[in-house]
XYZ file of C-alpha atoms in Angstrom:
549
model
C -127.600 -126.001 -1.168
C -127.976 -126.601 -4.921
C -128.044 -130.244 -5.984
C -124.897 -129.840 -8.067
C -122.730 -128.454 -5.251
C -119.727 -130.656 -4.319
C -119.483 -132.175 -0.882
C -117.331 -130.568 1.812
C -117.393 -127.129 0.246
C -114.587 -125.044 1.767
C -114.581 -121.406 2.635
C -113.072 -119.284 -0.107
C -109.644 -119.207 1.488
C -109.375 -122.106 3.851
C -105.951 -123.581 3.001
C -105.526 -127.320 3.418
C -103.245 -130.028 2.046
C -100.165 -127.812 1.994
C -96.841 -128.492 3.760
C -95.579 -126.260 6.516
C -92.570 -124.007 6.091
C -89.175 -125.699 5.885
C -87.551 -123.791 8.765
C -85.853 -124.495 12.082
C -84.384 -127.701 10.708
C -80.932 -128.975 11.661
C -79.546 -129.501 8.170
C -76.766 -131.742 9.438
C -78.931 -133.912 11.658
C -81.272 -134.818 8.777
C -78.423 -135.574 6.361
C -77.485 -139.213 6.978
C -75.162 -139.540 3.941
C -73.174 -136.451 4.933
C -72.869 -137.467 8.578
C -71.643 -140.930 7.604
C -69.186 -139.556 5.030
C -67.743 -137.046 7.505
C -67.281 -139.754 10.141
C -65.669 -142.053 7.586
C -63.236 -139.465 6.237
C -62.519 -137.382 9.351
C -63.588 -139.314 12.445
C -65.893 -138.008 15.168
C -64.309 -134.676 16.061
C -66.448 -132.709 13.591
C -69.820 -133.917 14.824
C -70.495 -131.167 17.351
C -69.234 -128.237 15.224
C -71.309 -129.429 12.277
C -74.394 -129.990 14.426
C -74.113 -126.396 15.632
C -73.716 -125.081 12.107
C -76.520 -127.311 10.823
C -78.883 -125.841 13.406
C -77.895 -122.268 12.556
C -78.023 -122.735 8.774
C -81.486 -124.302 8.962
C -82.931 -121.784 11.401
C -85.759 -119.514 10.330
C -83.649 -116.443 11.111
C -80.668 -117.435 8.964
C -82.808 -118.703 6.090
C -84.560 -115.334 6.061
C -81.186 -113.567 6.058
C -80.277 -115.598 2.982
C -83.496 -114.560 1.267
C -82.906 -110.890 2.108
C -79.291 -110.919 0.921
C -80.540 -112.040 -2.495
C -83.634 -109.832 -2.534
C -81.462 -106.761 -1.925
C -78.219 -107.347 -3.871
C -75.118 -105.164 -3.484
C -74.874 -101.783 -5.153
C -71.770 -100.132 -6.563
C -70.904 -96.662 -5.291
C -68.022 -95.340 -7.367
C -67.820 -91.777 -6.023
C -68.593 -89.983 -2.788
C -70.706 -86.824 -2.799
C -67.641 -84.661 -3.400
C -66.581 -86.569 -6.511
C -63.774 -88.605 -4.947
C -63.471 -92.218 -6.111
C -64.406 -94.710 -3.421
C -65.308 -97.808 -5.515
C -67.369 -99.535 -2.848
C -69.801 -102.416 -3.114
C -72.432 -101.750 -0.473
C -74.515 -104.558 0.981
C -77.780 -105.148 2.797
C -77.270 -105.769 6.547
C -78.308 -109.407 6.033
C -75.164 -110.016 4.017
C -72.933 -108.729 6.789
C -74.742 -110.884 9.359
C -74.186 -113.958 7.210
C -70.502 -113.163 6.699
C -70.015 -112.737 10.433
C -71.828 -115.997 11.163
C -69.743 -117.899 8.609
C -66.479 -116.651 10.090
C -67.689 -117.318 13.636
C -68.218 -120.963 12.626
C -64.767 -121.095 11.016
C -65.817 -121.856 7.447
C -62.797 -119.853 6.273
C -60.121 -121.159 8.627
C -61.016 -124.333 10.545
C -58.965 -126.359 8.081
C -55.881 -124.332 9.037
C -56.540 -124.273 12.795
C -57.341 -127.960 13.279
C -54.826 -130.750 13.664
C -55.035 -134.288 12.396
C -57.194 -136.130 9.931
C -60.005 -134.492 8.038
C -59.071 -130.810 8.312
C -60.303 -130.096 4.799
C -63.327 -132.326 5.291
C -64.248 -129.755 7.922
C -64.101 -126.937 5.389
C -66.019 -128.867 2.737
C -68.762 -130.001 5.116
C -69.173 -126.532 6.619
C -69.316 -124.912 3.210
C -71.897 -127.462 2.052
C -74.080 -126.747 5.082
C -73.834 -122.966 4.904
C -74.498 -122.937 1.152
C -77.961 -124.284 1.901
C -78.806 -121.059 3.722
C -77.019 -118.727 1.295
C -74.462 -119.466 -1.399
C -73.130 -116.015 -2.270
C -71.279 -115.421 0.994
C -69.438 -118.696 0.471
C -67.514 -117.174 -2.443
C -65.355 -114.880 -0.256
C -65.293 -117.520 2.496
C -63.942 -120.142 0.096
C -61.366 -117.798 -1.419
C -60.193 -116.728 2.038
C -59.727 -120.396 2.938
C -58.034 -121.169 -0.370
C -55.485 -118.350 -0.332
C -53.565 -119.702 2.675
C -51.242 -122.142 0.809
C -50.259 -119.418 -1.655
C -49.599 -116.882 1.104
C -47.462 -119.414 2.975
C -44.983 -119.366 0.116
C -43.641 -116.074 1.507
C -44.575 -115.745 5.174
C -42.087 -112.957 5.781
C -44.261 -110.813 3.526
C -47.701 -112.264 4.224
C -47.592 -112.928 7.979
C -49.926 -110.000 8.833
C -52.477 -111.419 6.400
C -52.183 -114.990 7.628
C -52.555 -113.864 11.234
C -55.860 -112.174 10.364
C -57.201 -115.021 8.270
C -56.484 -117.847 10.701
C -58.461 -116.992 13.812
C -59.866 -113.818 12.279
C -63.424 -112.553 12.699
C -65.525 -110.556 10.280
C -64.441 -106.922 10.029
C -65.989 -105.161 7.012
C -64.375 -101.767 7.594
C -61.929 -100.609 4.945
C -58.641 -100.027 6.726
C -55.042 -101.284 6.613
C -54.544 -104.939 7.417
C -52.635 -104.137 10.616
C -55.792 -102.522 12.048
C -58.203 -105.360 11.161
C -59.694 -108.060 13.404
C -59.942 -110.322 10.379
C -59.593 -110.141 6.614
C -61.245 -111.685 3.580
C -59.484 -112.453 0.328
C -60.394 -112.480 -3.351
C -58.827 -113.330 -6.674
C -58.605 -111.607 -10.081
C -57.108 -113.567 -12.969
C -59.084 -113.383 -16.200
C -59.211 -110.539 -18.703
C -61.544 -109.659 -21.568
C -59.275 -110.810 -24.356
C -58.125 -114.005 -22.661
C -60.751 -115.508 -20.369
C -59.518 -118.905 -19.229
C -56.281 -118.382 -21.177
C -54.599 -116.397 -18.417
C -51.316 -116.237 -20.342
C -53.122 -113.927 -22.769
C -53.322 -111.335 -19.973
C -52.195 -107.808 -20.773
C -51.925 -106.282 -17.285
C -48.467 -104.902 -16.661
C -46.456 -104.767 -13.434
C -43.676 -102.221 -12.956
C -41.192 -102.342 -10.022
C -41.252 -99.603 -7.396
C -38.076 -100.649 -5.557
C -34.686 -101.997 -6.447
C -35.424 -105.343 -4.828
C -38.424 -105.815 -7.111
C -40.786 -106.715 -4.262
C -43.276 -103.858 -4.626
C -44.867 -102.994 -7.959
C -47.496 -100.806 -9.569
C -50.112 -102.532 -11.715
C -51.773 -101.145 -14.832
C -54.518 -103.081 -16.590
C -57.923 -104.636 -16.105
C -59.579 -107.808 -14.841
C -62.840 -108.981 -16.337
C -63.851 -111.003 -13.290
C -62.955 -109.975 -9.773
C -65.228 -111.849 -7.424
C -65.888 -110.156 -4.116
C -64.256 -106.731 -4.762
C -65.010 -105.677 -1.166
C -62.356 -108.089 0.136
C -59.266 -106.776 1.904
C -56.754 -108.271 -0.503
C -56.534 -110.091 -3.812
C -54.201 -112.420 -5.615
C -53.831 -111.328 -9.203
C -51.693 -111.992 -12.271
C -49.690 -109.452 -14.251
C -46.674 -109.444 -16.545
C -43.299 -108.094 -15.472
C -40.391 -107.991 -17.883
C -39.558 -111.476 -16.549
C -42.900 -113.089 -17.254
C -46.382 -113.661 -15.838
C -46.196 -113.191 -12.070
C -48.494 -113.359 -9.035
C -49.163 -110.338 -6.822
C -50.878 -109.600 -3.535
C -52.931 -106.430 -3.947
C -54.310 -104.742 -0.793
C -57.650 -102.945 -0.957
C -56.291 -100.317 1.439
C -52.603 -99.442 1.357
C -50.393 -99.388 4.437
C -50.736 -95.598 4.723
C -54.531 -95.932 4.915
C -55.371 -94.815 1.377
C -57.659 -96.619 -1.035
C -55.593 -98.507 -3.553
C -56.045 -97.539 -7.195
C -58.463 -100.389 -7.940
C -61.359 -98.923 -9.874
C -64.554 -100.995 -9.814
C -66.065 -100.369 -13.232
C -69.313 -102.249 -12.699
C -70.872 -105.154 -10.838
C -71.848 -108.164 -12.927
C -75.592 -108.588 -13.465
C -75.543 -112.352 -12.975
C -78.123 -115.070 -13.419
C -77.716 -116.184 -9.808
C -75.328 -115.704 -6.887
C -76.833 -112.262 -6.637
C -75.801 -111.545 -3.065
C -72.144 -111.673 -4.121
C -70.618 -108.637 -5.818
C -68.691 -110.014 -8.774
C -67.112 -107.140 -10.659
C -64.984 -105.770 -13.450
C -61.999 -103.755 -12.246
C -59.142 -101.661 -13.556
C -55.716 -101.139 -11.991
C -54.558 -97.521 -12.275
C -51.032 -97.800 -10.851
C -52.376 -99.994 -8.059
C -49.835 -100.927 -5.399
C -48.964 -104.641 -5.153
C -46.408 -106.986 -3.615
C -44.786 -109.724 -5.649
C -45.729 -113.148 -4.292
C -43.301 -115.895 -5.207
C -40.842 -115.824 -8.082
C -41.229 -113.499 -11.051
C -42.370 -115.338 -14.148
C -43.864 -118.186 -12.069
C -47.191 -116.582 -11.254
C -49.413 -119.413 -12.416
C -47.495 -121.852 -10.203
C -48.223 -119.625 -7.201
C -51.874 -118.863 -7.802
C -52.664 -122.459 -8.814
C -52.460 -123.384 -5.117
C -55.384 -121.062 -4.519
C -57.280 -122.355 -7.558
C -56.758 -125.954 -6.412
C -58.325 -125.225 -3.030
C -61.172 -123.111 -4.411
C -62.168 -126.092 -6.556
C -62.808 -128.054 -3.386
C -65.280 -125.338 -2.479
C -67.051 -125.619 -5.829
C -67.829 -129.291 -5.273
C -68.766 -128.755 -1.621
C -71.096 -125.914 -2.541
C -72.644 -128.025 -5.286
C -73.250 -130.834 -2.806
C -74.915 -128.378 -0.437
C -77.239 -127.109 -3.144
C -78.178 -130.667 -4.019
C -79.080 -131.445 -0.428
C -81.207 -128.327 0.019
C -83.092 -129.048 -3.208
C -83.629 -132.700 -2.247
C -84.675 -131.832 1.307
C -87.298 -129.422 -0.013
C -88.566 -131.988 -2.523
C -88.918 -134.595 0.210
C -90.558 -132.130 2.599
C -93.123 -131.112 -0.001
C -93.976 -134.548 -1.333
C -94.229 -136.136 2.114
C -96.635 -133.442 3.295
C -98.958 -133.078 0.335
C -101.593 -135.550 -0.844
C -102.950 -136.331 -4.297
C -105.195 -139.189 -5.381
C -105.604 -140.485 -1.804
C -101.867 -140.793 -1.079
C -98.989 -138.605 -0.053
C -97.129 -137.579 -3.183
C -93.996 -139.301 -1.914
C -95.890 -142.603 -1.712
C -97.084 -142.500 -5.304
C -94.972 -145.095 -7.176
C -93.694 -142.772 -9.904
C -92.807 -140.012 -7.454
C -91.102 -142.485 -5.096
C -88.880 -143.597 -7.969
C -87.953 -140.006 -8.807
C -87.103 -139.245 -5.189
C -85.079 -142.430 -4.764
C -83.073 -141.683 -7.908
C -82.360 -138.153 -6.681
C -81.348 -139.492 -3.273
C -79.028 -141.973 -4.975
C -77.377 -139.167 -6.949
C -76.885 -137.186 -3.766
C -75.347 -140.149 -1.936
C -72.735 -140.466 -4.668
C -72.032 -136.727 -4.675
C -71.451 -136.659 -0.904
C -69.204 -139.708 -0.932
C -67.061 -138.241 -3.703
C -66.845 -134.749 -2.202
C -65.797 -135.897 1.249
C -63.260 -138.405 -0.082
C -61.673 -135.693 -2.204
C -61.655 -133.342 0.786
C -59.803 -135.887 2.913
C -57.137 -136.187 0.212
C -56.389 -132.470 0.661
C -54.764 -133.317 4.004
C -51.811 -134.838 2.133
C -48.820 -132.701 1.207
C -46.994 -135.267 -0.940
C -47.160 -138.728 -2.493
C -50.043 -140.597 -4.070
C -52.696 -139.006 -1.898
C -51.584 -135.511 -2.878
C -51.648 -136.544 -6.535
C -55.079 -138.063 -6.015
C -56.365 -134.748 -4.616
C -55.051 -132.863 -7.655
C -56.771 -135.260 -10.062
C -59.924 -136.151 -8.175
C -60.987 -132.588 -7.357
C -61.053 -131.860 -11.084
C -62.927 -135.090 -11.846
C -65.466 -134.273 -9.148
C -65.844 -130.661 -10.240
C -66.451 -131.686 -13.830
C -69.134 -134.251 -13.036
C -70.961 -132.945 -9.977
C -71.379 -129.418 -11.260
C -72.608 -130.736 -14.618
C -75.250 -132.862 -12.919
C -76.427 -130.174 -10.533
C -78.662 -128.061 -12.763
C -80.832 -130.953 -13.863
C -80.846 -132.338 -10.326
C -82.183 -129.065 -8.908
C -84.690 -128.769 -11.727
C -86.062 -132.242 -11.010
C -86.426 -131.330 -7.330
C -88.250 -128.175 -8.403
C -90.637 -130.201 -10.532
C -91.521 -132.337 -7.506
C -93.258 -129.225 -6.143
C -95.349 -128.626 -9.248
C -96.151 -124.972 -9.811
C -95.393 -124.117 -6.189
C -91.710 -124.694 -6.896
C -91.657 -122.192 -9.743
C -92.693 -119.096 -7.814
C -90.217 -116.774 -6.170
C -91.623 -117.230 -2.656
C -90.008 -120.671 -2.822
C -86.276 -121.175 -2.459
C -86.270 -123.386 -5.552
C -85.877 -120.626 -8.181
C -82.882 -119.247 -6.272
C -81.301 -122.711 -6.107
C -81.993 -123.231 -9.805
C -80.315 -119.953 -10.774
C -77.378 -120.844 -8.549
C -77.028 -124.387 -9.899
C -74.916 -123.700 -13.057
C -72.458 -121.426 -11.275
C -69.872 -123.874 -10.001
C -69.635 -125.528 -13.411
C -68.464 -122.205 -14.835
C -66.336 -120.687 -12.051
C -62.787 -121.909 -11.425
C -62.651 -123.542 -14.853
C -65.600 -124.397 -17.068
C -66.240 -127.932 -18.292
C -63.778 -127.997 -21.166
C -61.019 -126.404 -19.091
C -61.496 -128.941 -16.306
C -61.683 -131.924 -18.652
C -58.417 -130.840 -20.280
C -56.859 -130.242 -16.868
C -57.639 -133.865 -15.982
C -55.928 -134.939 -19.175
C -52.825 -132.854 -18.423
C -52.640 -134.123 -14.844
C -52.686 -137.723 -16.032
C -49.882 -136.955 -18.505
C -47.694 -134.994 -16.082
C -48.235 -136.790 -12.775
C -47.921 -140.591 -13.064
C -48.729 -140.896 -9.347
C -52.189 -139.471 -10.034
C -53.208 -142.398 -12.203
C -51.669 -144.853 -9.746
C -53.686 -143.267 -6.929
C -56.869 -143.365 -8.976
C -56.322 -147.022 -9.820
C -55.698 -147.805 -6.149
C -58.989 -146.208 -5.197
C -60.870 -148.335 -7.727
C -59.002 -151.444 -6.569
C -60.548 -151.140 -3.097
C -63.923 -152.081 -4.611
C -62.760 -154.886 -6.904
C -64.231 -158.357 -6.594
C -67.702 -157.284 -5.502
C -69.268 -156.824 -8.931
C -68.160 -158.197 -12.286
C -69.569 -155.292 -14.293
C -67.664 -152.795 -12.160
C -64.425 -154.788 -12.534
C -64.797 -154.939 -16.315
C -65.585 -151.236 -16.566
C -62.598 -150.372 -14.357
C -60.280 -152.514 -16.479
C -61.477 -150.850 -19.674
C -61.182 -147.345 -18.233
C -57.679 -147.837 -16.849
C -56.509 -149.342 -20.129
C -57.785 -146.280 -22.000
C -56.231 -143.877 -19.497
C -52.849 -145.591 -19.704
C -52.917 -145.616 -23.495
C -53.702 -141.914 -23.617
C -56.581 -140.286 -25.429
C -57.168 -137.328 -27.767
C -58.497 -133.986 -26.544
C -61.845 -134.567 -28.230
C -62.489 -137.409 -25.773
C -61.665 -135.365 -22.676
C -65.275 -135.054 -21.518
C -66.309 -138.677 -21.886
C -63.178 -139.809 -20.071
C -63.873 -137.397 -17.211
C -67.417 -138.761 -16.989
C -66.268 -142.384 -16.919
C -63.708 -141.594 -14.227
C -66.282 -139.834 -12.054
C -68.896 -142.565 -12.269
C -66.493 -145.382 -11.479
C -64.912 -143.453 -8.623
C -68.353 -142.775 -7.164
C -69.279 -146.435 -7.591
C -66.101 -147.568 -5.824
C -66.723 -145.217 -2.905
C -70.311 -146.359 -2.472
C -69.367 -150.035 -2.783
C -66.874 -149.662 0.061
C -68.721 -147.175 2.255
C -72.477 -147.104 1.665
C -75.279 -149.551 2.504
C -75.829 -152.329 -0.014
C -79.129 -150.888 -1.217
C -77.386 -147.665 -2.226
C -74.257 -149.228 -3.736
C -76.177 -151.900 -5.658
C -78.589 -149.360 -7.125
C -75.759 -147.075 -8.209
C -73.854 -149.870 -9.960
C -76.978 -151.130 -11.710
C -78.006 -147.703 -12.956
C -74.711 -145.833 -13.468
C -72.252 -148.626 -14.308
C -74.459 -151.253 -15.973
C -76.666 -148.493 -17.471
C -79.912 -150.267 -16.637
C -81.855 -147.035 -16.299
C -83.226 -144.280 -18.509
C -81.701 -140.923 -19.291
C -83.706 -138.862 -16.819
C -84.159 -139.055 -13.060
C -86.924 -141.400 -11.999
C -86.231 -144.247 -14.412
C -84.840 -146.838 -12.012
C -85.164 -150.498 -13.019
C -87.092 -153.110 -11.062
C -85.318 -154.515 -8.037
C -83.900 -151.240 -6.691
C -84.714 -150.942 -2.992
C -86.227 -147.490 -3.131
C -87.607 -147.612 0.405
C -84.186 -148.363 1.881
C -82.615 -145.530 -0.083
C -85.253 -143.000 0.981
C -85.246 -144.154 4.612
C -81.811 -142.511 4.895
C -83.454 -139.102 4.472
C -85.778 -138.432 7.412
C -88.522 -135.861 7.087
C -87.636 -132.576 8.740
């Protein structure tokens, strides 16, 4: 051997010092913050269902299905071979397997089948777990869950749909609702000229019967997520104002409704899900609710889909963090595991702290969805918007930082990290982008006095434990009660989110977690990036809550 040769020369392709695959992991069992939050907000009845889902979602088989569903995205087939319009989004078999699995676990309907406390915690926790395997299928699952309150406004009309949502199983065949084992639901609101300003819609609705219950729709929708669903809630103008309609994919006589799918969106992420642009060419529809009050009807669905956006965001955060921990705890550099290097340990602890706060907020908001009136109902209306604004804004940088923990290995497509990174901005944009949500918070505070009372009550539960928190809460509530201009909508949403998270951790999390959050997020004794925690934070205690898979 030449004198200059290094010691312990390896064969050309002997691979060492690399972590094993992150597969066959029970994603619920390893998630201490989520398990504690679910128990706190819902009790013990969800433990077994979530353990079963956690095992499935983290299995090698289901993780591979998620990879395949994104590797082979849906294709639009507008015409059959004879030239007839069929307007079908066709999917890889992996997508259908994932949809069936999600419905078998009850992601879409457990909240409506269960009794007692924490029904919507069940939906949020299940959606968070399943998102970690594949996020795209959760779009139709979340919309199917969210449509139920709107459909219940007119059960004489919608009973066949409700009966096939609640207790339904996956049935992808296009046929009338009466012949289905289960149905999925979508939504189509925005148009090219209006976007978030749905009152700028131009779609027209024209009555087909003297009772004005059935209509034909003419117009377009710029975003129709999940066009393969069995039915959609949509907005259109009658001569009495903007109204909400239930549009079946297949009419009662078995014909394809006149919903033309113009193209599928070529999106940054969420590629397994077939978001589309559609046109209504005299499409058949039923009026849902009162004419001219369409926004009031569909807002029930929007309110519940927003719960899904924060749950899905929380799930993405956990998957990114779990992969970062798995990699850094199983790879060595400079004679130590990466996770034991002081700078890396600080990064991981800061990420874990962010996730703790996200879980606590998401599950508390989900529990508030159980309420049908009073302060708790008002709290749900306000807090879901606060949570959506903040958590979805934080997610992209959170996932990026987890990606960086892998070094170059996190940047290649064989890793799940690029898919998570592309998915990360989605929930900040869907169901109201940042400005829309921040302004919605402002309007809720102005229109629903109970919402501010409920928010103040939640902060009051943590008072007396930390002077800086008390002072910040006093200042925030004074500003909220005085009112604020639109230009300040974002900073007020941020302040509300941080103090609400702090209050929840101070009353529900271990001291090491709560103290670190207050020091860094309320007292601002940290830098502006992850991994800049001050001295005195108990990083080991924070990270001990996240066992290695």
